[in-house]
PDB file of C-alpha atoms and ligand atoms in Angstrom:
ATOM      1  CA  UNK N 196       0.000   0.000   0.000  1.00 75.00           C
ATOM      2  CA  UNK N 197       1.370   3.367  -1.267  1.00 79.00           C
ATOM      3  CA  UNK N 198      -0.733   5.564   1.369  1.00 82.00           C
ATOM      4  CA  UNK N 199      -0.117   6.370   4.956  1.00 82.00           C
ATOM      5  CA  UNK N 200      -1.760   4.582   7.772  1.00 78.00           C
ATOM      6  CA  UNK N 201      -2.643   6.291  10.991  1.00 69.00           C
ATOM      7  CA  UNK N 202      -0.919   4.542  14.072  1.00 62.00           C
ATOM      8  CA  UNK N 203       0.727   5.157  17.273  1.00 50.00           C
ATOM      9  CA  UNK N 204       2.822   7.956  17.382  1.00 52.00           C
ATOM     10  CA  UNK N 205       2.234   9.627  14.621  1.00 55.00           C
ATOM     11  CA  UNK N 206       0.001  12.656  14.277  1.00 57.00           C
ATOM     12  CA  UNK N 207      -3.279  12.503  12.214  1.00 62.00           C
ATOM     13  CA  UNK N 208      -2.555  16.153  10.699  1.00 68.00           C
ATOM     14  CA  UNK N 209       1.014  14.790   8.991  1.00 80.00           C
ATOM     15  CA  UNK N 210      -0.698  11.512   7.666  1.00 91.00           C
ATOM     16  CA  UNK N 211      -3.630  13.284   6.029  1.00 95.00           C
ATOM     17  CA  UNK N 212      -1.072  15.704   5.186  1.00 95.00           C
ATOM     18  CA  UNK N 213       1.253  13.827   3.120  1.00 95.00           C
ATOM     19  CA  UNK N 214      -1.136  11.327   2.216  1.00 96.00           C
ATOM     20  CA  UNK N 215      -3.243  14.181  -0.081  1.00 97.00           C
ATOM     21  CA  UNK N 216      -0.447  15.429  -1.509  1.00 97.00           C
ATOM     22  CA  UNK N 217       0.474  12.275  -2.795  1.00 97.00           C
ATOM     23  CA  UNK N 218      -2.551  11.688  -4.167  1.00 98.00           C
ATOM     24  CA  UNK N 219      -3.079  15.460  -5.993  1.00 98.00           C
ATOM     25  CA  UNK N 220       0.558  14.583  -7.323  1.00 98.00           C
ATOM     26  CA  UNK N 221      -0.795  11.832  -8.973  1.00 98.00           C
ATOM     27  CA  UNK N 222      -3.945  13.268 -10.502  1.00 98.00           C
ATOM     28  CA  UNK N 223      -1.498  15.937 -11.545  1.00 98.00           C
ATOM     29  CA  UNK N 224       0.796  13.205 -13.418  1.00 98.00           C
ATOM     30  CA  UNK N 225      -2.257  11.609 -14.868  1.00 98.00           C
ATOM     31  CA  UNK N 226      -3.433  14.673 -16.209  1.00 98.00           C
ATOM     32  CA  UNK N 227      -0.255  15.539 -17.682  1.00 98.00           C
ATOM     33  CA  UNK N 228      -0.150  12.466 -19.380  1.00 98.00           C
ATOM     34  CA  UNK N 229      -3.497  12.451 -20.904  1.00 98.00           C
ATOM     35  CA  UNK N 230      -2.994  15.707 -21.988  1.00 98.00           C
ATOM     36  CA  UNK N 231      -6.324  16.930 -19.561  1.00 98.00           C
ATOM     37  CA  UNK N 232      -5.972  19.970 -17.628  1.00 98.00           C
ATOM     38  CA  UNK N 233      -6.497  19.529 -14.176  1.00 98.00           C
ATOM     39  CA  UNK N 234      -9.317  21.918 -13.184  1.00 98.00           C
ATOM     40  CA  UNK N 235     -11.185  19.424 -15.145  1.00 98.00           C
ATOM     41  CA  UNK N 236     -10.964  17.330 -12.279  1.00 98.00           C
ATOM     42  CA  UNK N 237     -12.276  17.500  -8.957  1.00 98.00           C
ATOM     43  CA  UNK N 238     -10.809  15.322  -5.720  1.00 98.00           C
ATOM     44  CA  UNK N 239     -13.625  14.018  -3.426  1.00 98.00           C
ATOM     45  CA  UNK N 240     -12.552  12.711  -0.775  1.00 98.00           C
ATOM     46  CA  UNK N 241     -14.404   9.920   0.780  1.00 98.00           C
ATOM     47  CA  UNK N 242     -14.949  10.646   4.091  1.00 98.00           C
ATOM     48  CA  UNK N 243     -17.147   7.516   5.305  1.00 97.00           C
ATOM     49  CA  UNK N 244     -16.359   6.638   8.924  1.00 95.00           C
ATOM     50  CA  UNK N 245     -13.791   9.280   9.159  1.00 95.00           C
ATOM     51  CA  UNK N 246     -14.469  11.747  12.135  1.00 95.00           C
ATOM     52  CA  UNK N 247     -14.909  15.397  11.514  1.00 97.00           C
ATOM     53  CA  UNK N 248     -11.482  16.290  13.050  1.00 95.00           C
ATOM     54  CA  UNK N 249     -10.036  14.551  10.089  1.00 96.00           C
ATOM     55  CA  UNK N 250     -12.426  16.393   7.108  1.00 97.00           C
ATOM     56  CA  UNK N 251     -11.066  19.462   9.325  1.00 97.00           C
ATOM     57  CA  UNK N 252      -6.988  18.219   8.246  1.00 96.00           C
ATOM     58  CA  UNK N 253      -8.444  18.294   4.698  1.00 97.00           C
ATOM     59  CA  UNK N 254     -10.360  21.634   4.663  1.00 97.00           C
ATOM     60  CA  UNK N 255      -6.901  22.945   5.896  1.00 96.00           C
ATOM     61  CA  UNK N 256      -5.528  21.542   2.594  1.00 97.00           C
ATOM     62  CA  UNK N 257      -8.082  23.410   0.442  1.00 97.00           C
ATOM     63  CA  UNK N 258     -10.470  20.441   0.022  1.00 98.00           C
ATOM     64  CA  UNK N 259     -13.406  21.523  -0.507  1.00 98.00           C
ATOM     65  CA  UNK N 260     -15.523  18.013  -1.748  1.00 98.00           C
ATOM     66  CA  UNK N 261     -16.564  15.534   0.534  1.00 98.00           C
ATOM     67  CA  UNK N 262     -18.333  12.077  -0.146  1.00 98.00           C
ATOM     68  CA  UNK N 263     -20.286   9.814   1.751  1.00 98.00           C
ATOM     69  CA  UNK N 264     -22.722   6.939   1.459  1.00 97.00           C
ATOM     70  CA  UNK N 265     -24.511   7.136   4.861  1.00 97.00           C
ATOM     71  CA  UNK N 266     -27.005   9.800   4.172  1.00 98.00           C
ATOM     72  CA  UNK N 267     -27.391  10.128   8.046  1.00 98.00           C
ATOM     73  CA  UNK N 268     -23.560  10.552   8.099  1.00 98.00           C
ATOM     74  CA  UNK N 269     -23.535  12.836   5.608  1.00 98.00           C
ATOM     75  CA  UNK N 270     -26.377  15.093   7.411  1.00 98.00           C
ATOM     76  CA  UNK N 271     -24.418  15.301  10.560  1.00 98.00           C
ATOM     77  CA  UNK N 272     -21.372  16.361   9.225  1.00 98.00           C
ATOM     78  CA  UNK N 273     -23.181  18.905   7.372  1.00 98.00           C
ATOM     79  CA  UNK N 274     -24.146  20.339  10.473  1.00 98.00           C
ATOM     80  CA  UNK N 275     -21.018  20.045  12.459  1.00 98.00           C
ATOM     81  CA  UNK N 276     -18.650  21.759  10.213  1.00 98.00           C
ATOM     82  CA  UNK N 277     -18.748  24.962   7.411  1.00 97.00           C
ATOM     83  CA  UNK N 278     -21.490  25.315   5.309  1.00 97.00           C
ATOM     84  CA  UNK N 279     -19.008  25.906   2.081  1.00 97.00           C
ATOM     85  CA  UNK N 280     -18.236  22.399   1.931  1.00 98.00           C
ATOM     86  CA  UNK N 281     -19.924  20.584  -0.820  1.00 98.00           C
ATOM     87  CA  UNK N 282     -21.289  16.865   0.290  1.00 98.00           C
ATOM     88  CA  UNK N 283     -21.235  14.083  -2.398  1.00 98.00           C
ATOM     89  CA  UNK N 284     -23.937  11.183  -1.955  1.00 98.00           C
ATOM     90  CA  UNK N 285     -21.824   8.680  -3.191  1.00 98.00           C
ATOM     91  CA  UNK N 286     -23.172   4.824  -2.190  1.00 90.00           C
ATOM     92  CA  UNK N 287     -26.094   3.330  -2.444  1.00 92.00           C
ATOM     93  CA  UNK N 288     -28.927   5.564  -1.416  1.00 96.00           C
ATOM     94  CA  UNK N 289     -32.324   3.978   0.333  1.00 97.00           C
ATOM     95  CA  UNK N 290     -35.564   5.915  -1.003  1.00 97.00           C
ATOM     96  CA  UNK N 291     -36.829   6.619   2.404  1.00 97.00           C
ATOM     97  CA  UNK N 292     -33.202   7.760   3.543  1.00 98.00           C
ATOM     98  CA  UNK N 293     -33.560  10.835   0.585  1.00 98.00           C
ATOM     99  CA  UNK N 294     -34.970  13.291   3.051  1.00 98.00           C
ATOM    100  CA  UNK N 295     -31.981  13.197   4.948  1.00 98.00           C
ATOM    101  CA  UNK N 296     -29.771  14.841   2.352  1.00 98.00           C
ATOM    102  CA  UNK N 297     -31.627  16.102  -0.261  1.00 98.00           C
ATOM    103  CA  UNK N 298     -31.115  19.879   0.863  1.00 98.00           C
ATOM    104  CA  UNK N 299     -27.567  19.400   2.076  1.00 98.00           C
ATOM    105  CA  UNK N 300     -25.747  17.172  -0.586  1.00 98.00           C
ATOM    106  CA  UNK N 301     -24.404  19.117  -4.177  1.00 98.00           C
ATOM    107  CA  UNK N 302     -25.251  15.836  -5.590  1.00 98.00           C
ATOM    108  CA  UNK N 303     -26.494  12.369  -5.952  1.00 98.00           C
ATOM    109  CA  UNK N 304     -23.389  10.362  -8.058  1.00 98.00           C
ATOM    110  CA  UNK N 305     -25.617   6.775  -7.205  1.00 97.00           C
ATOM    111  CA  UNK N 306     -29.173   7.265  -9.052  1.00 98.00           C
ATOM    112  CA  UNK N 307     -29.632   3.471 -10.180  1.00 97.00           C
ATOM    113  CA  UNK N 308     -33.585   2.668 -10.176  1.00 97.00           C
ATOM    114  CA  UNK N 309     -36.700   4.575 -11.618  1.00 97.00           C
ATOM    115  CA  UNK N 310     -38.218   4.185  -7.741  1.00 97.00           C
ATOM    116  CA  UNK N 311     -35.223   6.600  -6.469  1.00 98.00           C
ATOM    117  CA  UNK N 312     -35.332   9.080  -9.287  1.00 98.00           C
ATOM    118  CA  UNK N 313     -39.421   9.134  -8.373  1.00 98.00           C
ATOM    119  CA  UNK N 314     -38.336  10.232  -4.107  1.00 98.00           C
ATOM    120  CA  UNK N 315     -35.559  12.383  -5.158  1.00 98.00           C
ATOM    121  CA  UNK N 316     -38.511  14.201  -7.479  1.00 98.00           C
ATOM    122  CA  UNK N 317     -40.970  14.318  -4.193  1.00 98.00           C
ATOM    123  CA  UNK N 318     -38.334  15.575  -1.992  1.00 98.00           C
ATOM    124  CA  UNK N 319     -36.871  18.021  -4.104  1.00 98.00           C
ATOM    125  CA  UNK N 320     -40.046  19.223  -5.073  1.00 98.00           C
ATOM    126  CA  UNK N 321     -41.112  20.084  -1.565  1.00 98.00           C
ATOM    127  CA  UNK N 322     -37.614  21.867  -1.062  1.00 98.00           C
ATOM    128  CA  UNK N 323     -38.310  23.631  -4.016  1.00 98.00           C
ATOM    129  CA  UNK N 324     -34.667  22.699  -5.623  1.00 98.00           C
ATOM    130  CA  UNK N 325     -32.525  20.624  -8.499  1.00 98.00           C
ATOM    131  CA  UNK N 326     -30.974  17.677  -7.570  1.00 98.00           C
ATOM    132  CA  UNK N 327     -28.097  17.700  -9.692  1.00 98.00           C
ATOM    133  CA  UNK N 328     -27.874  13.413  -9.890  1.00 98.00           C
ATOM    134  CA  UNK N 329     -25.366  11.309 -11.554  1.00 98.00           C
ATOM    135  CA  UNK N 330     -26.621   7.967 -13.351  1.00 98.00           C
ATOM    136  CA  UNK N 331     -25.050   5.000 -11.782  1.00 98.00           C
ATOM    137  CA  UNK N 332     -23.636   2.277 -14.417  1.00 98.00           C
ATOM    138  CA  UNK N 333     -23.133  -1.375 -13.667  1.00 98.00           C
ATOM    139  CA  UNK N 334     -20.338  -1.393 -16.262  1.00 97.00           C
ATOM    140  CA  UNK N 335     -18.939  -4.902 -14.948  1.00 96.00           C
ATOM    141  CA  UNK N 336     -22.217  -6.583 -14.395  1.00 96.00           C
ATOM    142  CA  UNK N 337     -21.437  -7.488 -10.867  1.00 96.00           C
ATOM    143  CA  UNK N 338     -24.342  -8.779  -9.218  1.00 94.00           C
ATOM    144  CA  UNK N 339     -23.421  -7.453  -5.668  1.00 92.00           C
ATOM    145  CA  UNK N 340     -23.727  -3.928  -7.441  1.00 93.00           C
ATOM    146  CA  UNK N 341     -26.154  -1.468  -8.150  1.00 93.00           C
ATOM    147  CA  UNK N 342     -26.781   0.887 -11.101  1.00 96.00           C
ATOM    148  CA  UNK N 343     -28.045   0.516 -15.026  1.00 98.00           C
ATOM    149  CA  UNK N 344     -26.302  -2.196 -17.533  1.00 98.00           C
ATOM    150  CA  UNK N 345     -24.947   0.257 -20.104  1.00 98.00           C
ATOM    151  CA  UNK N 346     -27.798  -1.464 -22.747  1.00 98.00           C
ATOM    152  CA  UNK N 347     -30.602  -0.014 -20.457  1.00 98.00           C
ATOM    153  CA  UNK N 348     -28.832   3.744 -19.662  1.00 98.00           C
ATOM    154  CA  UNK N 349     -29.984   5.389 -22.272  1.00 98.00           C
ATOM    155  CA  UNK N 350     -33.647   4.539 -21.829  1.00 98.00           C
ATOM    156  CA  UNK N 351     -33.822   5.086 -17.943  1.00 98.00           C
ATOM    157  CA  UNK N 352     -31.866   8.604 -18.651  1.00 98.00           C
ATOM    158  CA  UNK N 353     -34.881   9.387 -20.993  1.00 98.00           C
ATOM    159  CA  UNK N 354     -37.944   8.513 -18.025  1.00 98.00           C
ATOM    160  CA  UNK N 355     -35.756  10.209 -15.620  1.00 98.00           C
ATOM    161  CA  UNK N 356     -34.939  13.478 -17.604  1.00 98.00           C
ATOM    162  CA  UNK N 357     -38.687  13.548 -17.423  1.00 97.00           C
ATOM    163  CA  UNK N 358     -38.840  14.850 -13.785  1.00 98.00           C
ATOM    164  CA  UNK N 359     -38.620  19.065 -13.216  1.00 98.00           C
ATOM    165  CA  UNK N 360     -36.907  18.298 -10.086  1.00 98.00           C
ATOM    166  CA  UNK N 361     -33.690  16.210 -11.143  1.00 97.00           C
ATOM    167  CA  UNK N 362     -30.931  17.295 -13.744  1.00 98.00           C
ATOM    168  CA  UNK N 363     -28.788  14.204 -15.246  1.00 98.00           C
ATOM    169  CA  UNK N 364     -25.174  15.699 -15.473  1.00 98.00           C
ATOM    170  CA  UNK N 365     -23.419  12.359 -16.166  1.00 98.00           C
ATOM    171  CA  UNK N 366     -22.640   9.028 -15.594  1.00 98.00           C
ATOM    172  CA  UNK N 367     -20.989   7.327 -12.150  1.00 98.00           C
ATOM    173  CA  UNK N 368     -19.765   3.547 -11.604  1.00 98.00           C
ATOM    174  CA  UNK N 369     -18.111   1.624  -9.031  1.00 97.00           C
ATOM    175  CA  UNK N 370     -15.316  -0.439 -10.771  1.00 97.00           C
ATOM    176  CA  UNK N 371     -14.645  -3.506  -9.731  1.00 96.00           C
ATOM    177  CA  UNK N 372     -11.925  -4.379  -6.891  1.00 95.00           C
ATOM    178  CA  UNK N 373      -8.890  -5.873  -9.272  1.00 95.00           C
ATOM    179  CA  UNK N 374      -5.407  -6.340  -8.499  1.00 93.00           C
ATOM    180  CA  UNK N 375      -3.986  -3.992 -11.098  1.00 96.00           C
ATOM    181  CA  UNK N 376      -5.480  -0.877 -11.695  1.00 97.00           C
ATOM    182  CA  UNK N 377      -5.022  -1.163 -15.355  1.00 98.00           C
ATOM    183  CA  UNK N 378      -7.753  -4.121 -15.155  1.00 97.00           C
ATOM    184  CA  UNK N 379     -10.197  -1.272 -14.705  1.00 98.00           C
ATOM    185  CA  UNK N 380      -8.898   0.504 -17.691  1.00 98.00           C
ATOM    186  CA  UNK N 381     -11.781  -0.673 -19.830  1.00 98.00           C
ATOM    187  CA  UNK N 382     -14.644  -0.568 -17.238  1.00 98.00           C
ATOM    188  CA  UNK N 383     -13.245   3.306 -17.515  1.00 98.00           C
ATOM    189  CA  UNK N 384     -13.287   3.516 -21.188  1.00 98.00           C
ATOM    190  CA  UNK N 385     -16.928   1.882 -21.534  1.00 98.00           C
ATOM    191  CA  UNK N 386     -18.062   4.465 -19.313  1.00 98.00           C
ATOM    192  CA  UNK N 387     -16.534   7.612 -20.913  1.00 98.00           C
ATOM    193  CA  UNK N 388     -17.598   5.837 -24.277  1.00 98.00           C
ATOM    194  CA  UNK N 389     -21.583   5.314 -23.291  1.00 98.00           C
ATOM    195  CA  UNK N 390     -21.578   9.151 -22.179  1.00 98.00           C
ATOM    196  CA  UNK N 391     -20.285  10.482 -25.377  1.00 98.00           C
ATOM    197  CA  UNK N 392     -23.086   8.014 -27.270  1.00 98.00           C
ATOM    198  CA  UNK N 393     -25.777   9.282 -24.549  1.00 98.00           C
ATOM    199  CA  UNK N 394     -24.527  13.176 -25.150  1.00 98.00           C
ATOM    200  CA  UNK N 395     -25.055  12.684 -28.228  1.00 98.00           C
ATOM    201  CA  UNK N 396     -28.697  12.097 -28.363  1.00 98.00           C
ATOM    202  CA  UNK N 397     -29.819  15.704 -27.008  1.00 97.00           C
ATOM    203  CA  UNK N 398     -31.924  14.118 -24.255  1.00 98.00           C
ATOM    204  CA  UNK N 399     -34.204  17.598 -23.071  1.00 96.00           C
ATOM    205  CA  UNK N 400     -32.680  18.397 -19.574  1.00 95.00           C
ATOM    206  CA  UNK N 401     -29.781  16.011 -19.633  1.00 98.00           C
ATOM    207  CA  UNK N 402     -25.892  16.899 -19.579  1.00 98.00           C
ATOM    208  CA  UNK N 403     -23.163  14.144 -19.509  1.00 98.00           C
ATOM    209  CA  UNK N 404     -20.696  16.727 -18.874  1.00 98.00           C
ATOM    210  CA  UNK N 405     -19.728  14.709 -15.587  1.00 98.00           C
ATOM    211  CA  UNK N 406     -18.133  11.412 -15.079  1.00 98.00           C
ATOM    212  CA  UNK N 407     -17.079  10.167 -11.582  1.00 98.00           C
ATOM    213  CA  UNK N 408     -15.012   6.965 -11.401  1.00 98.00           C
ATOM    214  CA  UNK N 409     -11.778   6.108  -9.515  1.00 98.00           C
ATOM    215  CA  UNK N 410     -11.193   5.328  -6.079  1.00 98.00           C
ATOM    216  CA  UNK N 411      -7.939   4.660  -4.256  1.00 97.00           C
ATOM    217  CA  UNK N 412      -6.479   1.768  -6.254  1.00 97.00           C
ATOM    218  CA  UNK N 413      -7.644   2.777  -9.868  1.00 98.00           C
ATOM    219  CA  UNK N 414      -7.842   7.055  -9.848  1.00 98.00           C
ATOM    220  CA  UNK N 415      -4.872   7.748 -12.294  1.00 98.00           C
ATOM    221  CA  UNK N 416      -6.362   5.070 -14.322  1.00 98.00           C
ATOM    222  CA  UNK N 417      -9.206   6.806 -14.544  1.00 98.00           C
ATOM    223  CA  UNK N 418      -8.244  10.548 -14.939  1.00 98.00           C
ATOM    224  CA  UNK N 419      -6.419   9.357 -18.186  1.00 98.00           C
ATOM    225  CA  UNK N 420      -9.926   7.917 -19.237  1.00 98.00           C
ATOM    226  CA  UNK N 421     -11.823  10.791 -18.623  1.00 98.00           C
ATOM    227  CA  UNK N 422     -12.887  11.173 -14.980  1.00 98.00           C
ATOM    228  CA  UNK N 423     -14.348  14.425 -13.710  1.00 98.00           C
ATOM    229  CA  UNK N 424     -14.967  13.634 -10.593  1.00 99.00           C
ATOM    230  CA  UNK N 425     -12.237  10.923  -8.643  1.00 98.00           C
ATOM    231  CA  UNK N 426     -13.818   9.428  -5.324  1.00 98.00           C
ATOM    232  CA  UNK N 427     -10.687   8.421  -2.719  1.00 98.00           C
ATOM    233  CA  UNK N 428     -11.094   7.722   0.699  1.00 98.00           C
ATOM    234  CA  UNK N 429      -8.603   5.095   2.157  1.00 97.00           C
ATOM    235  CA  UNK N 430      -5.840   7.080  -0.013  1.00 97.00           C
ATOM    236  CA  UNK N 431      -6.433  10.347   2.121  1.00 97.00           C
ATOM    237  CA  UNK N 432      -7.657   8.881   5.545  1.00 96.00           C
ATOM    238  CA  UNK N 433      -5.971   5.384   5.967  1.00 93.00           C
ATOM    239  CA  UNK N 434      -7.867   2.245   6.154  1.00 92.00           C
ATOM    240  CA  UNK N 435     -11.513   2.420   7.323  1.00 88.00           C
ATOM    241  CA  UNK N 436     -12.104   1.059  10.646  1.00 83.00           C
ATOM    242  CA  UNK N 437     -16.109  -0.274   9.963  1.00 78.00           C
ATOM    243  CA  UNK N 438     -16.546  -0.950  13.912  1.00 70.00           C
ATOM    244  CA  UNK N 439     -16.273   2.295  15.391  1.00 58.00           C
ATOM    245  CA  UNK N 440     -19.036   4.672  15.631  1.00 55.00           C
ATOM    246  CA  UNK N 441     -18.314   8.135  14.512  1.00 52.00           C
TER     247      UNK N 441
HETATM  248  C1  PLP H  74     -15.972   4.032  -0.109  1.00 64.15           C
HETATM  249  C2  PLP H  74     -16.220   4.500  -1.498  1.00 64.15           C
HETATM  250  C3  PLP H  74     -15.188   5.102  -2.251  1.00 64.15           C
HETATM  251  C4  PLP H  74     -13.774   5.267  -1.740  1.00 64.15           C
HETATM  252  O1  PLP H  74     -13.120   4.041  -1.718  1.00 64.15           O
HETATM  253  P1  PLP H  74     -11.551   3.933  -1.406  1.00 64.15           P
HETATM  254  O2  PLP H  74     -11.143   2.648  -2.022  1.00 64.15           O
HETATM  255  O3  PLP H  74     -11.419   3.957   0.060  1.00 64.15           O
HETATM  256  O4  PLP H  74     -10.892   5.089  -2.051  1.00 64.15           O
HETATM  257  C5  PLP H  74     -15.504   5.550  -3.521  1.00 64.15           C
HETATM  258  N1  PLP H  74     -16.743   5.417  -4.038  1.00 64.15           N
HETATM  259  C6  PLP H  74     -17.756   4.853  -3.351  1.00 64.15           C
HETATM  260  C7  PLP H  74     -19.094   4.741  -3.980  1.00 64.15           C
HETATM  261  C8  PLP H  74     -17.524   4.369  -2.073  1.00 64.15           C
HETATM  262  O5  PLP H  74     -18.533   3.793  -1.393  1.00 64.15           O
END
């Protein structure tokens, strides 16, 4: 492992520290590389399980974008810390859970069934805002995954572009967990390809103008493919510890 673990003796600050710079190095190479420029893409880090001292280390660092797939999590960090932070709903998202974030998350990267789109509409409606949402793809076909097989994306993007209270600004998968991060290479390049087909069908109310894959062991793989949004936690924060309560 190429990241920094937190353990006795050493301070939390220096390992978030170091362990973010390493990583924006490495977008920064994989950018270079791919000839992209790097405002084009944005570092969420995945703050699941993490406690709010540590988001604080990574605020200090200029981070700005924050991810979580507990939407109660996600809620009560909103309201411990700044309100200029901008809160990804990145995992699987329960319908009756929506209420939770839908007023404090910038957006939803895990829409995968017709039933969510249809509570993100309710709730958003009665907050009177746009959910910006990102269309989850089951590139790999795992079965212990959520998300659209890329055959059925373009049709579910069409019902869901349907509802006022949702805007479709791209396309979001989990890869699956390989040994080399070039085995992901083509779950990447499906992806990026399926956008530019979907983009190019002028769907009313629909932009593919975001793509968020990458987590720790496969982000340079896919900034080179395309990604606009990368989602790392263990690469920031260390390993996540599942039995403690934050
Ligand atoms: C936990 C999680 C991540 C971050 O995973 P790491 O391997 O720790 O970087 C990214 N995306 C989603 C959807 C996650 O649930």
């Amino acid at each position: 492992m190429w990241f920094r673990q937190l353990s006795a003796g050493r301070g939390g600050s220096v390992m978030v520290k170091e362990n973010l710079a390493d990583v924006e190095r490495r977008i920064g190479e994989a950018c270079r590389r791919s000839g992209r420029d790097r405002k084009d893409v944005t570092l969420i880090a995945v703050s699941k399980t993490k406690p709010v001292s540590m988001i604080e280390e990574c605020m200090e660092e200029g981070i700005v974008d924050f991810g979580e797939n507990k939407p109660q999590e996600l809620r009560d960090k909103y309201e411990a810390l700044p309100k200029n932070l901008r809160w990804h709903m990145i995992g699987n998202l329960q319908r009756n859970k929506v209420k939770y974030i839908i007023d404090k998350a910038v957006m939803i990267h895990s829409l995968g069934s017709a039933e969510l789109a249809q509570t993100i509409e309710k709730e958003a409606e009665k907050h009177n805002l746009i959910m910006p949402v990102l269309v989850e793809v089951n590139v790999a076909k795992e079965q212990s995954k959520g998300g659209i097989y890329p055959e059925d994306a373009e049709d579910f993007i069409r019902e869901a572009a349907k509802f006022p209270h949702l805007r479709i600004r791209g396309l979001m998968t989990i890869a699956p967990v390989v040994e080399r991060p070039e085995d992901n290479r083509m779950v990447f390049r499906t992806l990026k390809n399926l956008s530019v087909d979907i983009a190019g069908k002028n769907i009313d109310n629909v932009s593919m103008s975001e793509l968020s894959m990458g987590m720790t062991g496969d982000f340079e793989v896919a900034v080179e493919e395309g990604a606009t949004f990368v989602r790392v936690g263990t690469g920031i924060f260390g390993e996540r510890d599942y039995g403690v309560k934050v």
